[in-house]
Amino acid sequence: MLAALDLYVTALEPWPRVPFLGRALHAVALQLLRSADATLAQEVHTGDGPRPFSVCGPFVGDDERLAPRLVPATSYRLRISALTAPTAAALARALEPERRPVELALDEVIVRLERVEATTDTYEGLRDRYFPTGPVRRTIELTFLTPTSFHSGGKDVPLPLPELVFGSLLERWNAYAPFTLSPGVRDFARECVGIAHYDLKAWVVNVAGGRHAGFVGRCGYRVLRYDPYWTRALCLLADFAFYSGVGIKTGMGMGACRRSDLDRPVPDRAGEQA
Amino acid sequence: MLAALDLYVTALEPWPRVPFLGRALHAVALQLLRSADATLAQEVHTGDGPRPFSVCGPFVGDDERLAPRLVPATSYRLRISALTAPTAAALARALEPERRPVELALDEVIVRLERVEATTDTYEGLRDRYFPTGPVRRTIELTFLTPTSFHSGGKDVPLPLPELVFGSLLERWNAYAPFTLSPGVRDFARECVGIAHYDLKAWVVNVAGGRHAGFVGRCGYRVLRYDPYWTRALCLLADFAFYSGVGIKTGMGMGACRRSDLDRPVPDRAGEQA
């Protein structure tokens, strides 16, 4: 079970310069989990593996850019995504209309929770899009919505190398899905996937005591040596990114990501200088 | 001997949409070499190693961006850089005022050669800036002026990973300098140099029958684990980039690059979101 819960909130007072709120969103997610399933919240909080949820926001309404400021009477969106059935169930219960909190604390500021919208999928559903058949693309574009970074070779790598992006998605898929993908996906991404185009912006964030060089923007990946199985696996993982996020600290607001080549036809020569 | 020769030219007719002129600049460089030293030109032309020169342009005057169009009566700059003493000597001779061509052919268009300015250094001079002493910086910024790409693992990698950038510079330095740097520079760059900030734009070029995903822009590198020898070697290579360029097809207009952190003080937290 996969669920992305969009919490639409309004600010009660202006906040002219919003810092990166990853830690505050993490606290909101844990608070919601705790209100519905204290045991699960405790497990998640004390476990040392990746969190079975990701968070991001605040975005201005349905826009995809982080809000630089909060203005009263404007709608902002926080997203909490669940990667396991128990987490999804607990969050859904915590956000039932009669049960959910009226207000949420985002660091210094209190926001009012106006409504919640859910998008859901299942691991089986994602798989069935591409296996054994289904439309695949050879050029896949990902849009990185919040600062994204990877930990590789003992350092932060703030660049969306194919093997880091798809390797991270693969790791998360295999941690939670009821059926795993071959670890060869990472090698295929390294050896047979090229970067076709990008539009990236570096963005350094301070979150939970750590300072990370990250980036936001778009990156197009092209399968250079076509292979049906691996290309299907990449498409599947690109869709999964909507829920899982990618890279480090996705439970702390980093690495929110979604597939964007399906928004429009991607020409074969995308990225060529106009 | 290292020389960067700036050829200031004016267009005789407008060219509303200038394509990537790498191949034309390569032809100009070979033509100049041939006019002064036919044997050397032949060696360079038929050799299969890297070219002992790099080319880039046209830039608008002293600006650092490639000119999207040529307008008559405007000054444009082409640069040819020599990495060996014979090449530098031959180009200098070919460009002597009484000897140099009045006009140059850039693909479809003829430009008038107005004047030439030279910047020179020696390998010894670059070394003496940093070895055994001299001011070093822990954050080094490179500006990539023309589309830059690297060939790694059988594919183009259009991202300025520290090991690719400094590995390419090291390879070129060791091919031409009278004294080599340790191949450990590449490992140091991979393991101990992080990306601190960047502002990059993808740019696909067609040059000499090949299509390459590349990029232009700035990238700041930070030595994460300081070591005097390696850091000095990185500073030296960053300075060398002005002449050598970096990555693939520097003899065909790609990979023009220069160190830019010395333009201004680079704060320790450069790249942080404003």
Coordinates of C-alpha atoms in Angstrom, one line a residue:
Chain A
M1 CA 0.0 0.0 0.0
L2 CA 1.3 3.4 -1.0
A3 CA -0.4 6.7 -0.1
A4 CA 0.4 10.3 -0.6
L5 CA -1.6 12.5 1.7
D6 CA -1.8 16.2 0.8
L7 CA -2.6 18.3 3.8
Y8 CA -3.9 21.7 2.7
V9 CA -3.3 24.3 5.4
T10 CA -3.6 28.0 5.9
A11 CA -1.3 30.1 8.0
L12 CA -2.7 32.1 10.9
E13 CA 0.0 34.7 10.8
P14 CA 2.5 35.8 8.1
W15 CA 5.9 34.1 8.0
P16 CA 8.1 36.3 5.8
R17 CA 11.1 33.9 5.5
V18 CA 10.3 30.3 5.9
P19 CA 13.4 28.1 6.6
F20 CA 13.7 24.5 5.4
L21 CA 10.9 22.8 7.4
G22 CA 12.0 19.2 7.0
R23 CA 12.4 18.6 10.7
A24 CA 9.0 20.2 11.5
L25 CA 7.3 18.0 8.9
H26 CA 8.9 14.9 10.3
A27 CA 7.5 15.9 13.7
V28 CA 4.1 16.4 12.2
A29 CA 4.2 12.9 10.6
L30 CA 5.3 11.2 13.8
Q31 CA 2.6 13.1 15.8
L32 CA -0.1 11.9 13.4
L33 CA 1.2 8.3 13.5
R34 CA 1.3 8.4 17.3
S35 CA -2.3 9.6 17.5
A36 CA -3.5 6.6 15.6
D37 CA -0.9 3.9 16.4
A38 CA 1.5 4.6 19.3
T39 CA 3.3 1.3 18.9
L40 CA 4.0 1.9 15.2
A41 CA 5.1 5.5 15.9
Q42 CA 7.5 4.2 18.5
E43 CA 8.9 1.6 16.2
V44 CA 9.4 4.2 13.4
H45 CA 10.9 6.7 15.7
T46 CA 13.5 4.4 17.3
G47 CA 14.2 2.2 14.2
D48 CA 17.5 2.9 12.5
G49 CA 16.4 2.0 9.0
P50 CA 14.9 4.3 6.5
R51 CA 11.5 5.8 7.5
P52 CA 8.4 4.1 6.0
F53 CA 7.2 7.6 5.1
S54 CA 8.5 10.7 3.3
V55 CA 7.4 14.3 3.8
C56 CA 7.7 17.5 1.9
G57 CA 6.4 21.1 1.7
P58 CA 5.1 23.6 2.2
F59 CA 4.2 24.2 -1.4
V60 CA 2.0 27.1 -2.5
G61 CA -1.4 25.3 -3.3
D62 CA -0.8 22.8 -6.0
D63 CA 2.4 24.4 -7.2
E64 CA 5.5 22.4 -7.0
R65 CA 7.9 24.9 -5.6
L66 CA 8.6 25.3 -1.9
A67 CA 6.9 28.4 -0.5
P68 CA 9.5 31.0 0.4
R69 CA 7.0 32.7 2.7
L70 CA 3.6 32.1 4.3
V71 CA 0.8 34.6 3.9
P72 CA -2.4 34.3 5.9
A73 CA -5.5 33.2 3.9
T74 CA -3.4 31.5 1.3
S75 CA -3.6 27.7 0.9
Y76 CA -0.3 25.7 1.3
R77 CA 0.2 22.1 0.9
L78 CA 2.2 19.7 3.0
R79 CA 2.7 16.1 1.8
I80 CA 3.1 13.0 3.9
S81 CA 3.6 9.7 1.9
A82 CA 3.4 6.3 3.4
L83 CA 5.4 3.3 2.0
T84 CA 3.9 0.5 4.0
A85 CA 0.3 -0.6 4.7
P86 CA 0.5 0.0 8.5
T87 CA 1.8 3.5 8.0
A88 CA -0.7 4.3 5.4
A89 CA -3.6 3.0 7.6
A90 CA -2.4 4.8 10.6
L91 CA -2.0 8.1 8.8
A92 CA -5.4 7.7 7.1
R93 CA -7.0 7.0 10.5
A94 CA -5.2 10.0 12.1
L95 CA -6.5 12.2 9.3
E96 CA -10.1 11.1 9.4
P97 CA -12.3 14.3 9.5
E98 CA -13.7 13.7 13.0
R99 CA -10.3 12.8 14.4
R100 CA -7.6 15.0 12.8
P101 CA -6.0 17.9 14.5
V102 CA -7.5 21.3 13.8
E103 CA -4.0 22.9 13.8
L104 CA -0.5 21.8 13.2
A105 CA 2.8 23.3 14.5
L106 CA 5.4 24.0 11.8
D107 CA 8.3 25.1 13.9
E108 CA 7.5 28.6 15.1
V109 CA 4.2 28.9 13.3
I110 CA 0.7 27.4 13.7
V111 CA -1.2 26.5 10.6
R112 CA -4.8 25.4 10.3
L113 CA -5.5 22.1 8.6
E114 CA -8.3 22.7 6.1
R115 CA -8.6 19.5 4.1
V116 CA -6.8 16.4 3.1
E117 CA -6.5 14.7 -0.3
A118 CA -5.1 11.3 -0.8
T119 CA -3.5 9.6 -3.8
T120 CA -3.0 5.9 -3.4
D121 CA -1.5 3.0 -5.3
T122 CA -0.3 -0.5 -4.5
Y123 CA 3.0 -2.1 -5.2
E124 CA 1.1 -4.6 -7.3
G125 CA -0.6 -1.8 -9.3
L126 CA 2.8 -0.2 -10.1
R127 CA 4.2 -3.5 -11.1
D128 CA 1.3 -4.3 -13.4
R129 CA 1.8 -1.0 -15.3
Y130 CA 5.0 -2.4 -16.7
F131 CA 5.2 -6.1 -16.1
P132 CA 4.8 -8.2 -18.1
T133 CA 3.6 -5.6 -20.6
G134 CA 2.6 -1.9 -20.7
P135 CA 3.8 1.2 -22.4
V136 CA 7.4 2.1 -21.6
R137 CA 9.5 5.1 -22.5
R138 CA 13.2 5.1 -23.3
T139 CA 13.6 8.7 -22.0
I140 CA 12.4 9.2 -18.4
E141 CA 12.4 12.6 -16.8
L142 CA 12.4 13.1 -13.0
T143 CA 11.6 16.4 -11.4
F144 CA 13.2 17.0 -8.0
L145 CA 10.9 19.2 -6.0
T146 CA 12.8 19.6 -2.7
P147 CA 16.6 19.7 -2.2
T148 CA 17.9 16.3 -3.1
S149 CA 21.3 14.8 -2.4
F150 CA 22.9 11.4 -2.3
H151 CA 25.4 9.9 0.1
S152 CA 28.1 8.0 -1.9
G153 CA 31.7 7.2 -1.2
G154 CA 31.6 8.9 2.2
K155 CA 30.3 12.3 0.9
D156 CA 27.2 14.1 -0.3
V157 CA 26.8 14.0 -4.0
P158 CA 24.4 16.8 -5.1
L159 CA 24.1 15.5 -8.7
P160 CA 21.4 13.2 -10.1
L161 CA 23.7 10.5 -11.5
P162 CA 21.6 7.6 -13.0
E163 CA 23.1 5.0 -10.7
L164 CA 22.5 7.1 -7.6
V165 CA 19.0 8.0 -8.4
F166 CA 17.8 4.6 -9.6
G167 CA 20.0 2.9 -7.0
S168 CA 18.3 4.8 -4.2
L169 CA 14.8 4.1 -5.6
L170 CA 15.7 0.4 -6.0
E171 CA 16.9 0.2 -2.4
R172 CA 13.7 1.7 -1.1
W173 CA 11.5 -0.5 -3.4
N174 CA 13.2 -3.6 -2.2
A175 CA 12.9 -2.6 1.4
Y176 CA 9.1 -2.3 1.3
A177 CA 7.6 -4.0 -1.8
P178 CA 6.3 -7.5 -1.5
F179 CA 8.5 -8.5 -4.4
T180 CA 11.9 -7.3 -5.2
L181 CA 13.6 -6.1 -8.3
S182 CA 17.0 -7.4 -9.3
P183 CA 20.0 -5.4 -7.8
G184 CA 21.2 -5.4 -11.4
V185 CA 19.1 -2.3 -11.9
R186 CA 21.8 -0.2 -10.4
D187 CA 24.5 -1.6 -12.7
F188 CA 22.2 -1.1 -15.7
A189 CA 21.6 2.5 -14.6
R190 CA 25.4 3.1 -14.3
E191 CA 26.4 1.4 -17.6
C192 CA 23.5 1.9 -19.9
V193 CA 21.6 5.0 -18.9
G194 CA 22.8 8.5 -19.9
I195 CA 21.7 12.0 -19.0
A196 CA 19.9 13.5 -21.9
H197 CA 19.1 16.9 -20.5
Y198 CA 18.7 18.7 -17.2
D199 CA 17.8 22.0 -15.6
L200 CA 19.2 21.9 -12.1
K201 CA 19.7 24.4 -9.3
A202 CA 22.0 23.8 -6.4
W203 CA 20.4 24.3 -3.0
V204 CA 22.1 23.9 0.3
V205 CA 19.9 23.0 3.3
N206 CA 20.4 22.7 7.0
V207 CA 18.2 20.0 8.4
A208 CA 18.2 18.1 11.7
G209 CA 21.7 19.3 12.6
G210 CA 23.2 18.4 9.2
R211 CA 24.2 20.7 6.3
H212 CA 23.7 19.2 2.9
A213 CA 24.5 20.4 -0.6
G214 CA 21.5 19.4 -2.7
F215 CA 19.7 20.4 -5.8
V216 CA 16.2 20.9 -7.3
G217 CA 15.1 20.8 -10.9
R218 CA 14.6 18.4 -13.8
C219 CA 16.8 15.6 -15.2
G220 CA 16.1 13.5 -18.3
Y221 CA 17.5 10.0 -18.4
R222 CA 17.9 8.0 -21.7
V223 CA 18.3 4.3 -21.9
L224 CA 21.3 4.1 -24.2
R225 CA 21.3 0.3 -24.7
Y226 CA 17.7 -0.8 -24.7
D227 CA 16.7 -3.8 -22.8
P228 CA 13.0 -4.5 -22.0
Y229 CA 13.4 -5.8 -18.5
W230 CA 15.6 -3.1 -17.2
T231 CA 13.8 -0.3 -19.0
R232 CA 10.5 -1.5 -17.4
A233 CA 12.2 -1.6 -14.0
L234 CA 13.4 2.0 -14.5
C235 CA 9.9 3.2 -15.5
L236 CA 8.4 1.4 -12.4
L237 CA 11.0 3.0 -10.1
A238 CA 10.4 6.4 -11.6
D239 CA 6.7 6.1 -10.8
F240 CA 7.5 4.9 -7.3
A241 CA 9.5 8.0 -6.7
F242 CA 6.3 10.0 -6.3
Y243 CA 5.7 8.2 -3.0
S244 CA 9.2 7.3 -1.8
G245 CA 11.3 10.3 -2.8
V246 CA 14.9 9.7 -3.5
G247 CA 18.3 10.1 -1.8
I248 CA 19.0 11.2 1.7
K249 CA 16.6 12.4 4.4
T250 CA 13.4 11.9 2.6
G251 CA 11.7 11.6 6.0
M252 CA 13.0 15.1 6.7
G253 CA 11.7 16.9 3.7
M254 CA 14.5 16.3 1.3
G255 CA 14.4 14.3 -2.0
A256 CA 10.7 14.8 -3.0
C257 CA 10.6 13.8 -6.6
R258 CA 8.2 12.8 -9.3
R259 CA 8.3 11.5 -12.8
S260 CA 7.6 14.3 -15.2
D261 CA 8.1 13.0 -18.8
L262 CA 4.5 11.8 -18.8
D263 CA 3.3 15.4 -18.4
R264 CA 4.0 15.9 -22.1
P265 CA 5.5 14.2 -25.1
V266 CA 9.3 14.2 -24.7
P267 CA 11.0 14.6 -28.0
D268 CA 13.9 12.4 -28.7
R269 CA 16.2 15.4 -28.9
A270 CA 14.9 17.0 -25.7
G271 CA 17.6 19.3 -24.1
E272 CA 19.0 20.5 -27.4
Q273 CA 19.9 24.2 -27.2
A274 CA 17.1 26.3 -28.7
Chain B
M1 CA 55.1 26.9 -22.7
L2 CA 51.4 27.7 -22.5
A3 CA 49.8 30.4 -24.6
A4 CA 46.2 31.6 -25.0
L5 CA 45.8 33.6 -28.1
D6 CA 42.7 35.8 -28.4
L7 CA 41.8 36.6 -32.0
Y8 CA 39.5 39.6 -32.1
V9 CA 37.4 39.4 -35.3
T10 CA 34.6 41.3 -36.9
A11 CA 31.9 39.8 -39.1
L12 CA 31.5 41.0 -42.7
E13 CA 27.9 40.0 -42.8
P14 CA 25.3 39.2 -40.2
W15 CA 24.8 35.6 -39.1
P16 CA 21.5 35.4 -37.3
R17 CA 21.9 32.0 -35.8
V18 CA 25.4 30.7 -35.2
P19 CA 25.7 27.0 -34.8
F20 CA 28.4 25.4 -32.6
L21 CA 31.6 26.3 -34.4
G22 CA 34.0 23.8 -32.9
R23 CA 34.9 22.1 -36.1
A24 CA 35.5 25.5 -37.9
L25 CA 37.7 26.7 -35.1
H26 CA 39.7 23.5 -35.2
A27 CA 40.2 24.1 -38.9
V28 CA 41.4 27.7 -38.3
A29 CA 43.9 26.4 -35.7
L30 CA 45.2 23.8 -38.1
Q31 CA 45.4 26.3 -40.9
L32 CA 47.5 28.7 -38.8
L33 CA 49.8 25.9 -37.6
R34 CA 50.2 24.8 -41.2
S35 CA 51.2 28.3 -42.4
A36 CA 54.0 28.4 -39.9
D37 CA 55.1 24.8 -39.4
A38 CA 53.7 22.3 -42.0
T39 CA 55.4 19.3 -40.4
L40 CA 54.0 20.1 -36.9
A41 CA 50.5 20.7 -38.4
Q42 CA 50.7 17.3 -40.2
E43 CA 51.8 15.6 -36.9
V44 CA 49.0 17.2 -35.0
H45 CA 46.5 16.4 -37.7
T46 CA 47.3 12.7 -38.1
G47 CA 48.2 12.0 -34.5
D48 CA 45.7 10.0 -32.5
G49 CA 46.4 11.5 -29.1
P50 CA 44.8 14.6 -27.6
R51 CA 45.5 17.8 -29.6
P52 CA 48.2 20.0 -28.1
F53 CA 45.8 22.9 -28.5
S54 CA 42.3 23.9 -27.5
V55 CA 39.9 26.3 -29.2
C56 CA 36.8 28.1 -28.2
G57 CA 34.5 30.9 -29.3
P58 CA 33.1 33.1 -30.7
F59 CA 32.5 35.1 -27.6
V60 CA 31.1 38.7 -27.8
G61 CA 34.2 40.8 -27.1
D62 CA 35.5 40.0 -23.7
D63 CA 32.3 38.4 -22.5
E64 CA 32.4 34.7 -21.6
R65 CA 29.3 33.5 -23.3
L66 CA 29.2 32.1 -26.8
A67 CA 27.7 34.5 -29.3
P68 CA 24.3 33.3 -30.4
R69 CA 24.6 35.5 -33.5
L70 CA 27.2 37.6 -35.4
V71 CA 26.4 41.3 -36.2
P72 CA 28.7 43.3 -38.5
A73 CA 30.9 46.0 -36.8
T74 CA 30.9 44.1 -33.5
S75 CA 34.0 42.6 -32.0
Y76 CA 34.0 38.8 -31.4
R77 CA 36.8 36.8 -29.8
L78 CA 38.1 33.4 -30.8
R79 CA 40.6 31.7 -28.6
I80 CA 43.3 29.2 -29.5
S81 CA 45.4 27.9 -26.7
A82 CA 48.7 26.0 -27.1
L83 CA 49.9 23.4 -24.6
T84 CA 53.4 22.8 -26.0
A85 CA 56.3 25.0 -26.9
P86 CA 56.4 24.1 -30.6
T87 CA 52.6 24.7 -31.0
A88 CA 52.8 28.0 -29.1
A89 CA 55.8 29.1 -31.2
A90 CA 54.1 28.1 -34.5
L91 CA 50.9 29.9 -33.6
A92 CA 52.7 33.0 -32.5
R93 CA 54.7 33.0 -35.8
A94 CA 51.5 32.5 -37.8
L95 CA 49.8 35.4 -36.1
E96 CA 52.7 37.9 -36.4
P97 CA 51.2 41.2 -37.7
E98 CA 53.0 41.0 -41.1
R99 CA 52.2 37.4 -41.6
R100 CA 48.8 36.6 -40.3
P101 CA 45.7 36.1 -42.5
V102 CA 43.5 39.2 -43.0
E103 CA 40.4 37.0 -43.0
L104 CA 39.3 33.7 -41.5
A105 CA 36.6 31.4 -42.6
L106 CA 34.2 30.2 -39.9
D107 CA 32.1 27.7 -41.6
E108 CA 29.8 29.7 -43.9
V109 CA 31.0 33.1 -42.9
I110 CA 34.2 35.1 -43.4
V111 CA 35.4 37.3 -40.5
R112 CA 38.1 39.9 -40.5
L113 CA 41.0 39.4 -38.1
E114 CA 41.5 42.7 -36.3
R115 CA 44.0 42.0 -33.6
V116 CA 45.5 39.3 -31.4
E117 CA 46.3 39.3 -27.7
A118 CA 48.3 36.7 -26.0
T119 CA 48.3 35.4 -22.4
T120 CA 51.2 33.1 -21.6
D121 CA 52.5 31.0 -18.8
T122 CA 55.0 28.2 -18.3
Y123 CA 54.5 24.9 -16.7
E124 CA 57.2 25.9 -14.2
G125 CA 55.5 29.1 -13.5
L126 CA 52.2 27.4 -12.7
R127 CA 54.0 24.9 -10.5
D128 CA 55.9 27.7 -8.6
R129 CA 52.6 29.3 -7.7
Y130 CA 51.8 26.4 -5.4
F131 CA 54.9 24.3 -4.8
P132 CA 56.5 24.2 -2.4
T133 CA 54.5 27.2 -1.0
G134 CA 52.0 29.8 -2.1
P135 CA 48.4 30.7 -1.3
V136 CA 45.9 27.9 -1.7
R137 CA 42.2 27.8 -1.3
R138 CA 40.1 25.0 0.0
T139 CA 37.2 25.9 -2.2
I140 CA 37.9 26.1 -5.9
E141 CA 35.4 27.2 -8.4
L142 CA 35.6 26.5 -12.1
T143 CA 33.5 28.2 -14.8
F144 CA 32.7 26.1 -17.9
L145 CA 32.4 28.5 -20.8
T146 CA 31.6 26.2 -23.7
P147 CA 29.6 22.9 -23.6
T148 CA 31.6 20.4 -21.5
S149 CA 31.2 16.7 -21.2
F150 CA 33.2 13.7 -20.0
H151 CA 33.6 10.3 -21.4
S152 CA 33.4 7.8 -18.6
G153 CA 32.2 4.2 -18.4
G154 CA 31.4 4.1 -22.1
K155 CA 29.0 7.1 -22.1
D156 CA 29.0 10.9 -22.0
V157 CA 28.6 12.2 -18.5
P158 CA 27.5 15.8 -18.7
L159 CA 28.1 16.6 -15.0
P160 CA 31.2 18.1 -13.4
L161 CA 32.0 15.3 -10.9
P162 CA 35.3 16.2 -9.1
E163 CA 37.1 13.0 -10.3
L164 CA 36.1 13.6 -13.9
V165 CA 37.1 17.2 -13.9
F166 CA 40.4 16.9 -12.1
G167 CA 41.1 13.5 -13.6
S168 CA 40.8 15.1 -17.1
L169 CA 43.1 18.0 -16.2
L170 CA 45.6 15.7 -14.6
E171 CA 45.7 13.5 -17.7
R172 CA 46.4 16.6 -19.9
W173 CA 48.9 18.0 -17.5
N174 CA 50.8 14.7 -17.4
A175 CA 50.8 14.5 -21.2
Y176 CA 52.5 17.8 -21.7
A177 CA 54.1 19.2 -18.6
P178 CA 57.9 18.5 -18.1
F179 CA 57.1 17.1 -14.7
T180 CA 54.1 15.0 -13.7
L181 CA 51.7 15.0 -10.9
S182 CA 50.8 11.8 -9.0
P183 CA 47.9 9.9 -10.5
G184 CA 46.6 9.9 -6.9
V185 CA 45.1 13.3 -7.7
R186 CA 42.1 11.5 -9.3
D187 CA 41.5 9.3 -6.2
F188 CA 41.8 12.4 -3.9
A189 CA 39.2 14.2 -6.0
R190 CA 36.9 11.2 -5.9
E191 CA 37.2 10.6 -2.2
C192 CA 37.9 13.9 -0.6
V193 CA 36.5 16.6 -2.8
G194 CA 32.8 17.6 -2.6
I195 CA 30.6 19.8 -4.7
A196 CA 29.8 22.9 -2.6
H197 CA 27.7 24.8 -5.0
Y198 CA 26.8 25.0 -8.7
D199 CA 24.9 26.8 -11.4
L200 CA 24.8 24.6 -14.5
K201 CA 22.8 24.5 -17.7
A202 CA 22.7 21.5 -19.9
W203 CA 23.6 22.1 -23.5
V204 CA 23.6 19.5 -26.2
V205 CA 26.0 20.1 -29.2
N206 CA 26.6 18.5 -32.5
V207 CA 30.3 18.6 -33.4
A208 CA 32.4 16.8 -35.9
G209 CA 29.7 14.1 -36.5
G210 CA 29.1 13.5 -32.8
R211 CA 26.2 14.5 -30.6
H212 CA 27.1 15.2 -27.0
A213 CA 25.1 16.2 -24.0
G214 CA 27.2 18.8 -22.2
F215 CA 26.8 21.7 -19.8
V216 CA 28.0 25.2 -19.1
G217 CA 28.1 27.1 -15.9
R218 CA 29.9 27.3 -12.6
C219 CA 30.8 24.6 -10.1
G220 CA 32.5 25.0 -6.7
Y221 CA 34.6 22.2 -5.3
R222 CA 35.5 21.9 -1.6
V223 CA 38.3 19.9 -0.2
L224 CA 36.5 18.0 2.5
R225 CA 39.6 16.4 4.0
Y226 CA 42.4 18.8 3.8
D227 CA 45.8 17.7 2.6
P228 CA 48.5 20.2 1.6
Y229 CA 50.0 18.3 -1.4
W230 CA 46.7 17.3 -3.0
T231 CA 45.1 20.6 -2.4
R232 CA 48.0 22.4 -4.1
A233 CA 47.8 20.0 -7.0
L234 CA 44.1 20.8 -7.4
C235 CA 44.8 24.5 -7.4
L236 CA 47.5 24.1 -10.0
L237 CA 45.3 22.0 -12.2
A238 CA 42.4 24.5 -11.8
D239 CA 44.8 27.3 -13.1
F240 CA 46.0 25.0 -15.9
A241 CA 42.4 24.6 -17.1
F242 CA 42.5 28.1 -18.6
Y243 CA 44.8 26.8 -21.3
S244 CA 43.9 23.1 -21.5
G245 CA 40.2 23.1 -21.2
V246 CA 38.6 20.0 -19.7
G247 CA 36.8 16.9 -20.9
I248 CA 36.1 15.7 -24.4
K249 CA 36.8 17.5 -27.7
T250 CA 38.6 20.6 -26.3
G251 CA 40.3 20.8 -29.7
M252 CA 36.8 21.1 -31.2
G253 CA 35.5 24.0 -29.1
M254 CA 34.1 22.0 -26.2
G255 CA 35.3 22.1 -22.5
A256 CA 36.6 25.7 -22.4
C257 CA 37.0 26.4 -18.7
R258 CA 38.7 28.7 -16.2
R259 CA 39.1 29.0 -12.5
S260 CA 36.7 31.6 -11.2
D261 CA 37.0 31.6 -7.4
L262 CA 39.9 34.1 -7.6
D263 CA 37.5 36.6 -9.2
R264 CA 36.1 37.4 -5.7
P265 CA 36.3 36.1 -2.2
V266 CA 34.4 32.9 -2.0
P267 CA 32.6 32.6 1.3
D268 CA 32.8 29.3 3.2
R269 CA 29.1 28.9 2.8
A270 CA 28.9 29.8 -0.9
G271 CA 25.9 28.2 -2.6
E272 CA 23.5 28.5 0.4
Q273 CA 20.0 29.4 -0.7
A274 CA 19.4 33.2 -0.4

